[in-house]
């Protein structure tokens, strides 16, 4: 009797795509202070938002956005967002962008001038060619941390309240209605950063977020996480302390959605170290250090997940790491 060995496990072949040459998509006269990019969840076309300001003049910062049109296969024109009362406040300058499955681009920026420290939202339904009128979704804010779109078209914004000194969650329903801001019982200050991730949709949507502490209400080494199932569920809040030989700010929080949860990466200012916190199936795993730093420059972190190789990549900008 002939014995036939079991075949070795294999993976299905995946499409190999050629990488296009790098190209400049925005030309600005000032300095780019922040940038965010979003991609369509299934088609992959991107949109980019950037905050630009002059470091040599008293000009106020500006928000610019540009979108790739998958129909024409060309980048659209760069557009300036916000004017007069909705222009960015000079000190705090934030902007975040997301794309939902129905091709709607969602852009949130702030704080602005009218109302005081206001947070604004607009949307586009034609690949960034035109935008809706700005809508105030919060006031007395330090700005927006992050924005994420759920599969059903609802949108969640993580912001920072100047009035409450706590993070805010602001939800846009799948029907397009913005809800009043919800205050999270976690301390924050103007130097805090944060990120959030959405999995699922409707009443089954799992919302996971992380913000950093600091300032006068918590220690600088503090990290706070919150989880909730559904838009009206109860929050599960946790306080994490990063144990090191120094006390310093935690910065640059980034969220990477994974098949079974979310990976959050963040940096520590003084050490120039990069850390990761993984929340898997609703359970928090121990904080791990993923990059050992040696310089004085605060790293800006870019993080990504490759579903083909089941690996995640963390890339700090500091050359000494």
Tab-separated table of C-alpha atoms in Angstrom:
chain	number	residue	atom	x	y	z
A	1	UNK	CA	0.000	0.000	0.000
A	2	UNK	CA	1.394	3.335	-1.042
A	3	UNK	CA	1.460	6.045	1.607
A	4	UNK	CA	0.748	9.528	0.257
A	5	UNK	CA	2.147	12.245	2.534
A	6	UNK	CA	-0.138	15.105	3.476
A	7	UNK	CA	0.532	18.239	1.409
A	8	UNK	CA	2.438	21.021	3.081
A	9	UNK	CA	0.295	23.992	4.148
A	10	UNK	CA	0.329	26.770	1.574
A	11	UNK	CA	-1.227	30.165	1.162
A	12	UNK	CA	-3.231	31.269	-1.858
A	13	UNK	CA	-1.275	33.405	-4.281
A	14	UNK	CA	-1.720	37.149	-3.935
A	15	UNK	CA	-1.512	39.799	-6.579
A	16	UNK	CA	1.870	41.417	-7.030
A	17	UNK	CA	1.615	45.128	-7.634
A	18	UNK	CA	4.294	47.341	-9.016
A	19	UNK	CA	5.091	50.331	-6.820
A	20	UNK	CA	4.694	53.677	-8.538
A	21	UNK	CA	7.433	56.259	-8.459
A	22	UNK	CA	7.288	58.736	-5.572
A	23	UNK	CA	5.571	61.959	-6.540
A	24	UNK	CA	4.952	65.267	-4.835
A	25	UNK	CA	1.252	65.845	-4.231
A	26	UNK	CA	1.364	69.158	-2.349
A	27	UNK	CA	3.568	72.227	-2.802
A	28	UNK	CA	3.473	74.630	0.138
A	29	UNK	CA	5.350	77.788	0.980
A	30	UNK	CA	5.476	77.161	4.718
A	31	UNK	CA	6.224	74.252	7.025
A	32	UNK	CA	4.018	71.143	7.201
A	33	UNK	CA	3.093	70.750	10.871
A	34	UNK	CA	0.958	67.609	10.585
A	35	UNK	CA	-0.351	65.228	7.951
A	36	UNK	CA	-2.959	62.486	7.811
A	37	UNK	CA	-3.880	60.009	5.080
A	38	UNK	CA	-6.977	57.868	4.565
A	39	UNK	CA	-7.712	55.126	2.043
A	40	UNK	CA	-10.995	53.655	0.860
A	41	UNK	CA	-11.601	50.417	2.818
A	42	UNK	CA	-12.003	48.225	-0.274
A	43	UNK	CA	-10.907	50.198	-3.363
A	44	UNK	CA	-7.766	51.675	-1.828
A	45	UNK	CA	-7.862	55.201	-3.297
A	46	UNK	CA	-6.371	57.805	-0.913
A	47	UNK	CA	-7.000	61.296	0.404
A	48	UNK	CA	-4.439	63.436	2.214
A	49	UNK	CA	-4.852	66.383	4.579
A	50	UNK	CA	-2.019	68.569	5.837
A	51	UNK	CA	-1.643	71.559	8.151
A	52	UNK	CA	0.790	74.210	6.919
A	53	UNK	CA	2.097	77.298	8.702
A	54	UNK	CA	4.823	79.877	8.225
A	55	UNK	CA	7.538	79.885	10.874
A	56	UNK	CA	8.818	83.316	9.842
A	57	UNK	CA	5.614	85.374	9.601
A	58	UNK	CA	2.498	85.941	11.706
A	59	UNK	CA	0.244	84.261	9.127
A	60	UNK	CA	-2.261	81.804	10.557
A	61	UNK	CA	-1.946	78.079	9.757
A	62	UNK	CA	-3.973	76.578	6.920
A	63	UNK	CA	-5.548	73.188	6.190
A	64	UNK	CA	-5.019	71.700	2.718
A	65	UNK	CA	-6.614	68.549	1.298
A	66	UNK	CA	-6.077	66.583	-1.897
A	67	UNK	CA	-7.821	63.430	-3.128
A	68	UNK	CA	-7.010	60.783	-5.714
A	69	UNK	CA	-9.916	60.215	-8.118
A	70	UNK	CA	-10.201	56.480	-8.936
A	71	UNK	CA	-12.405	57.216	-11.960
A	72	UNK	CA	-9.974	59.537	-13.748
A	73	UNK	CA	-6.945	57.926	-12.051
A	74	UNK	CA	-5.557	61.368	-11.316
A	75	UNK	CA	-5.041	63.485	-8.251
A	76	UNK	CA	-7.502	66.344	-7.914
A	77	UNK	CA	-6.518	69.899	-7.126
A	78	UNK	CA	-5.168	70.887	-3.712
A	79	UNK	CA	-7.841	72.791	-1.827
A	80	UNK	CA	-7.561	75.141	1.137
A	81	UNK	CA	-10.106	74.387	3.866
A	82	UNK	CA	-11.438	76.901	6.390
A	83	UNK	CA	-11.578	80.678	6.212
A	84	UNK	CA	-12.365	83.587	8.494
A	85	UNK	CA	-14.140	82.147	11.566
A	86	UNK	CA	-13.435	78.520	10.628
A	87	UNK	CA	-9.728	79.126	10.084
A	88	UNK	CA	-7.329	77.359	12.419
A	89	UNK	CA	-6.434	78.882	15.768
A	90	UNK	CA	-2.761	79.884	15.817
A	91	UNK	CA	-1.610	77.720	18.729
A	92	UNK	CA	-3.459	74.411	18.287
A	93	UNK	CA	-3.523	73.017	14.740
A	94	UNK	CA	-5.078	69.648	13.959
A	95	UNK	CA	-6.799	67.941	11.021
A	96	UNK	CA	-7.854	64.318	10.414
A	97	UNK	CA	-9.454	62.550	7.447
A	98	UNK	CA	-11.381	59.309	6.826
A	99	UNK	CA	-13.143	57.606	3.898
A	100	UNK	CA	-16.252	55.468	4.336
A	101	UNK	CA	-17.314	52.543	2.146
A	102	UNK	CA	-19.885	54.672	0.263
A	103	UNK	CA	-17.037	56.878	-1.094
A	104	UNK	CA	-17.755	59.748	1.312
A	105	UNK	CA	-14.668	61.639	2.484
A	106	UNK	CA	-14.922	63.001	6.033
A	107	UNK	CA	-12.631	65.818	7.177
A	108	UNK	CA	-12.455	67.276	10.694
A	109	UNK	CA	-10.201	70.150	11.743
A	110	UNK	CA	-9.747	72.656	14.544
A	111	UNK	CA	-9.717	74.394	16.810
A	112	UNK	CA	-11.054	77.437	15.009
A	113	UNK	CA	-11.989	80.937	16.021
A	114	UNK	CA	-15.813	81.061	15.852
A	115	UNK	CA	-17.112	79.629	18.105
A	116	UNK	CA	-14.082	79.832	20.374
A	117	UNK	CA	-11.867	76.780	19.835
A	118	UNK	CA	-14.530	75.195	17.632
A	119	UNK	CA	-14.161	71.852	15.882
A	120	UNK	CA	-15.511	71.611	12.312
A	121	UNK	CA	-16.570	68.777	10.009
A	122	UNK	CA	-17.147	68.683	6.245
A	123	UNK	CA	-17.686	65.885	3.741
A	124	UNK	CA	-17.288	65.272	0.028
A	125	UNK	CA	-19.244	62.917	-2.232
A	126	UNK	CA	-17.348	63.560	-5.475
A	127	UNK	CA	-13.767	62.537	-4.654
A	128	UNK	CA	-12.869	65.885	-3.117
A	129	UNK	CA	-14.007	68.113	-5.970
A	130	UNK	CA	-16.537	69.898	-3.747
A	131	UNK	CA	-17.230	69.970	-0.018
A	132	UNK	CA	-20.205	70.587	2.234
A	133	UNK	CA	-20.476	73.688	4.400
A	134	UNK	CA	-18.534	73.456	7.682
A	135	UNK	CA	-20.523	72.147	10.624
A	136	UNK	CA	-19.520	72.828	14.228
A	137	UNK	CA	-19.389	69.490	16.060
A	138	UNK	CA	-17.702	70.708	19.276
A	139	UNK	CA	-16.416	73.867	20.898
A	140	UNK	CA	-13.841	74.733	23.568
A	141	UNK	CA	-11.526	72.025	22.201
A	142	UNK	CA	-7.785	71.565	21.813
A	143	UNK	CA	-8.399	69.836	18.487
A	144	UNK	CA	-9.019	66.421	16.963
A	145	UNK	CA	-6.982	63.307	17.835
A	146	UNK	CA	-8.319	60.862	15.252
A	147	UNK	CA	-11.286	59.950	13.051
A	148	UNK	CA	-12.530	56.532	11.901
A	149	UNK	CA	-15.377	55.370	9.646
A	150	UNK	CA	-17.370	52.210	10.397
A	151	UNK	CA	-18.586	49.772	7.750
A	152	UNK	CA	-22.162	51.105	7.908
A	153	UNK	CA	-21.111	54.695	7.140
A	154	UNK	CA	-21.151	55.997	10.696
A	155	UNK	CA	-18.143	58.068	11.749
A	156	UNK	CA	-16.445	58.429	15.120
A	157	UNK	CA	-14.221	61.383	16.066
A	158	UNK	CA	-11.837	61.355	19.024
A	159	UNK	CA	-11.182	64.923	20.185
A	160	UNK	CA	-9.658	66.760	23.144
A	161	UNK	CA	-11.754	69.092	25.289
A	162	UNK	CA	-10.212	72.307	26.592
A	163	UNK	CA	-13.242	73.027	28.769
A	164	UNK	CA	-13.497	69.571	30.384
A	165	UNK	CA	-9.814	68.515	30.246
A	166	UNK	CA	-11.035	65.107	29.041
A	167	UNK	CA	-11.202	63.349	25.661
A	168	UNK	CA	-14.420	63.536	23.660
A	169	UNK	CA	-16.166	61.043	21.381
A	170	UNK	CA	-18.333	62.591	18.676
A	171	UNK	CA	-20.448	60.286	16.496
A	172	UNK	CA	-21.998	60.852	13.093
A	173	UNK	CA	-24.770	58.345	12.416
A	174	UNK	CA	-25.019	56.398	9.174
A	175	UNK	CA	-27.883	58.776	8.258
A	176	UNK	CA	-25.527	61.763	8.474
A	177	UNK	CA	-26.587	63.225	11.829
A	178	UNK	CA	-23.868	64.433	14.215
A	179	UNK	CA	-24.510	63.627	17.878
A	180	UNK	CA	-23.523	65.835	20.853
A	181	UNK	CA	-19.992	65.199	22.169
A	182	UNK	CA	-19.624	62.517	24.820
A	183	UNK	CA	-17.083	63.185	27.574
A	184	UNK	CA	-14.814	60.269	28.527
A	185	UNK	CA	-13.816	59.968	32.189
A	186	UNK	CA	-10.093	60.019	31.462
A	187	UNK	CA	-7.817	63.016	32.158
A	188	UNK	CA	-6.155	64.870	29.291
A	189	UNK	CA	-4.388	68.163	28.661
A	190	UNK	CA	-3.349	70.202	25.621
A	191	UNK	CA	-0.267	68.019	25.091
A	192	UNK	CA	-2.205	64.731	24.982
A	193	UNK	CA	-2.432	62.592	21.846
A	194	UNK	CA	-4.746	59.734	20.975
A	195	UNK	CA	-6.053	57.291	18.369
A	196	UNK	CA	-9.094	55.077	17.863
A	197	UNK	CA	-10.163	52.025	15.883
A	198	UNK	CA	-13.604	50.765	14.784
A	199	UNK	CA	-14.450	47.130	14.009
A	200	UNK	CA	-17.869	45.986	12.861
A	201	UNK	CA	-20.925	48.166	12.373
A	202	UNK	CA	-24.152	49.322	13.967
A	203	UNK	CA	-24.942	47.942	17.413
A	204	UNK	CA	-22.118	45.395	17.028
A	205	UNK	CA	-19.408	47.989	16.354
A	206	UNK	CA	-16.433	47.652	18.695
A	207	UNK	CA	-14.839	51.001	19.534
A	208	UNK	CA	-11.324	50.972	20.962
A	209	UNK	CA	-9.259	54.067	21.758
A	210	UNK	CA	-6.103	55.131	23.564
A	211	UNK	CA	-5.050	58.571	24.835
A	212	UNK	CA	-2.018	59.823	26.743
A	213	UNK	CA	-2.037	61.560	30.105
A	214	UNK	CA	0.204	64.253	31.519
A	215	UNK	CA	-0.210	67.814	32.646
A	216	UNK	CA	-1.549	68.519	36.116
A	217	UNK	CA	-4.165	65.751	36.374
A	218	UNK	CA	-2.088	62.592	35.801
A	219	UNK	CA	1.497	61.425	35.540
A	220	UNK	CA	3.344	61.845	32.248
A	221	UNK	CA	3.887	58.093	31.938
A	222	UNK	CA	0.137	57.456	31.905
A	223	UNK	CA	-1.738	55.834	29.066
A	224	UNK	CA	-5.531	55.436	29.075
A	225	UNK	CA	-7.592	52.993	27.042
A	226	UNK	CA	-11.341	52.695	26.519
A	227	UNK	CA	-13.462	50.009	24.859
A	228	UNK	CA	-17.164	49.877	24.082
A	229	UNK	CA	-19.435	47.586	22.079
A	230	UNK	CA	-22.077	49.464	20.132
A	231	UNK	CA	-22.676	53.232	20.021
A	232	UNK	CA	-24.592	53.214	23.328
A	233	UNK	CA	-22.729	50.573	25.329
A	234	UNK	CA	-20.838	51.122	28.562
A	235	UNK	CA	-17.190	52.124	28.413
A	236	UNK	CA	-14.524	49.857	29.859
A	237	UNK	CA	-11.803	52.267	30.977
A	238	UNK	CA	-8.245	51.329	31.983
A	239	UNK	CA	-5.203	53.243	33.201
A	240	UNK	CA	-1.778	51.973	32.142
A	241	UNK	CA	1.556	53.160	33.524
A	242	UNK	CA	4.668	52.764	31.384
A	243	UNK	CA	7.408	51.782	33.829
A	244	UNK	CA	10.803	53.297	33.021
A	245	UNK	CA	13.640	54.958	34.908
A	246	UNK	CA	12.405	58.401	33.842
A	247	UNK	CA	9.107	60.241	33.843
A	248	UNK	CA	8.287	61.972	30.589
A	249	UNK	CA	5.594	62.579	28.013
A	250	UNK	CA	4.024	59.847	25.923
A	251	UNK	CA	3.407	61.065	22.372
A	252	UNK	CA	2.454	60.104	18.798
A	253	UNK	CA	-0.230	57.493	19.461
A	254	UNK	CA	-1.156	55.505	16.341
A	255	UNK	CA	-3.809	52.800	15.859
A	256	UNK	CA	-3.362	49.764	13.597
A	257	UNK	CA	-6.507	47.640	13.087
A	258	UNK	CA	-5.781	43.905	13.222
A	259	UNK	CA	-8.018	40.923	12.409
A	260	UNK	CA	-8.541	40.209	16.122
A	261	UNK	CA	-8.192	43.651	17.676
A	262	UNK	CA	-6.033	46.775	17.553
A	263	UNK	CA	-2.342	47.510	17.957
A	264	UNK	CA	-1.552	50.945	19.394
A	265	UNK	CA	1.974	52.361	19.091
A	266	UNK	CA	3.332	55.382	20.949
A	267	UNK	CA	6.631	57.014	21.878
A	268	UNK	CA	8.229	58.397	25.022
A	269	UNK	CA	9.725	61.843	24.581
A	270	UNK	CA	12.844	61.654	26.753
A	271	UNK	CA	13.874	58.075	25.976
A	272	UNK	CA	13.083	58.217	22.279
A	273	UNK	CA	11.673	54.697	22.735
A	274	UNK	CA	8.704	53.277	20.836
A	275	UNK	CA	6.145	51.085	22.628
A	276	UNK	CA	3.141	49.000	21.605
A	277	UNK	CA	-0.091	48.110	23.365
A	278	UNK	CA	-2.160	45.323	21.808
A	279	UNK	CA	-5.830	44.863	22.629
A	280	UNK	CA	-6.871	41.436	21.359
A	281	UNK	CA	-10.477	40.235	21.426
A	282	UNK	CA	-11.213	42.865	24.040
A	283	UNK	CA	-8.313	41.791	26.283
A	284	UNK	CA	-5.340	44.047	26.927
A	285	UNK	CA	-1.901	42.513	26.571
A	286	UNK	CA	1.210	43.817	28.374
A	287	UNK	CA	2.843	46.940	26.971
A	288	UNK	CA	5.993	46.020	25.065
A	289	UNK	CA	8.919	48.098	23.915
A	290	UNK	CA	9.464	47.674	20.178
A	291	UNK	CA	12.242	50.222	19.502
A	292	UNK	CA	15.123	51.195	21.786
A	293	UNK	CA	16.031	54.846	21.265
A	294	UNK	CA	19.325	56.570	21.934
A	295	UNK	CA	18.877	60.168	20.808
A	296	UNK	CA	17.197	63.300	22.075
A	297	UNK	CA	14.814	63.890	19.164
A	298	UNK	CA	11.188	62.850	19.641
A	299	UNK	CA	10.370	60.218	16.999
A	300	UNK	CA	7.391	60.551	14.706
A	301	UNK	CA	5.958	57.069	14.281
A	302	UNK	CA	4.478	55.468	11.210
A	303	UNK	CA	2.931	52.045	11.734
A	304	UNK	CA	1.241	49.524	9.451
A	305	UNK	CA	-0.037	45.943	9.350
A	306	UNK	CA	0.481	43.456	6.516
A	307	UNK	CA	-2.422	40.941	6.457
A	308	UNK	CA	-0.558	38.679	4.008
A	309	UNK	CA	2.491	38.036	6.165
A	310	UNK	CA	0.690	38.617	9.490
A	311	UNK	CA	3.348	41.105	10.570
A	312	UNK	CA	3.284	44.691	11.753
A	313	UNK	CA	5.899	47.355	11.094
A	314	UNK	CA	6.795	50.339	13.227
A	315	UNK	CA	8.953	53.014	11.634
A	316	UNK	CA	10.333	55.891	13.736
A	317	UNK	CA	11.858	58.908	12.002
A	318	UNK	CA	14.855	59.337	14.279
A	319	UNK	CA	18.029	58.243	12.480
A	320	UNK	CA	19.649	57.081	15.723
A	321	UNK	CA	17.043	54.396	16.361
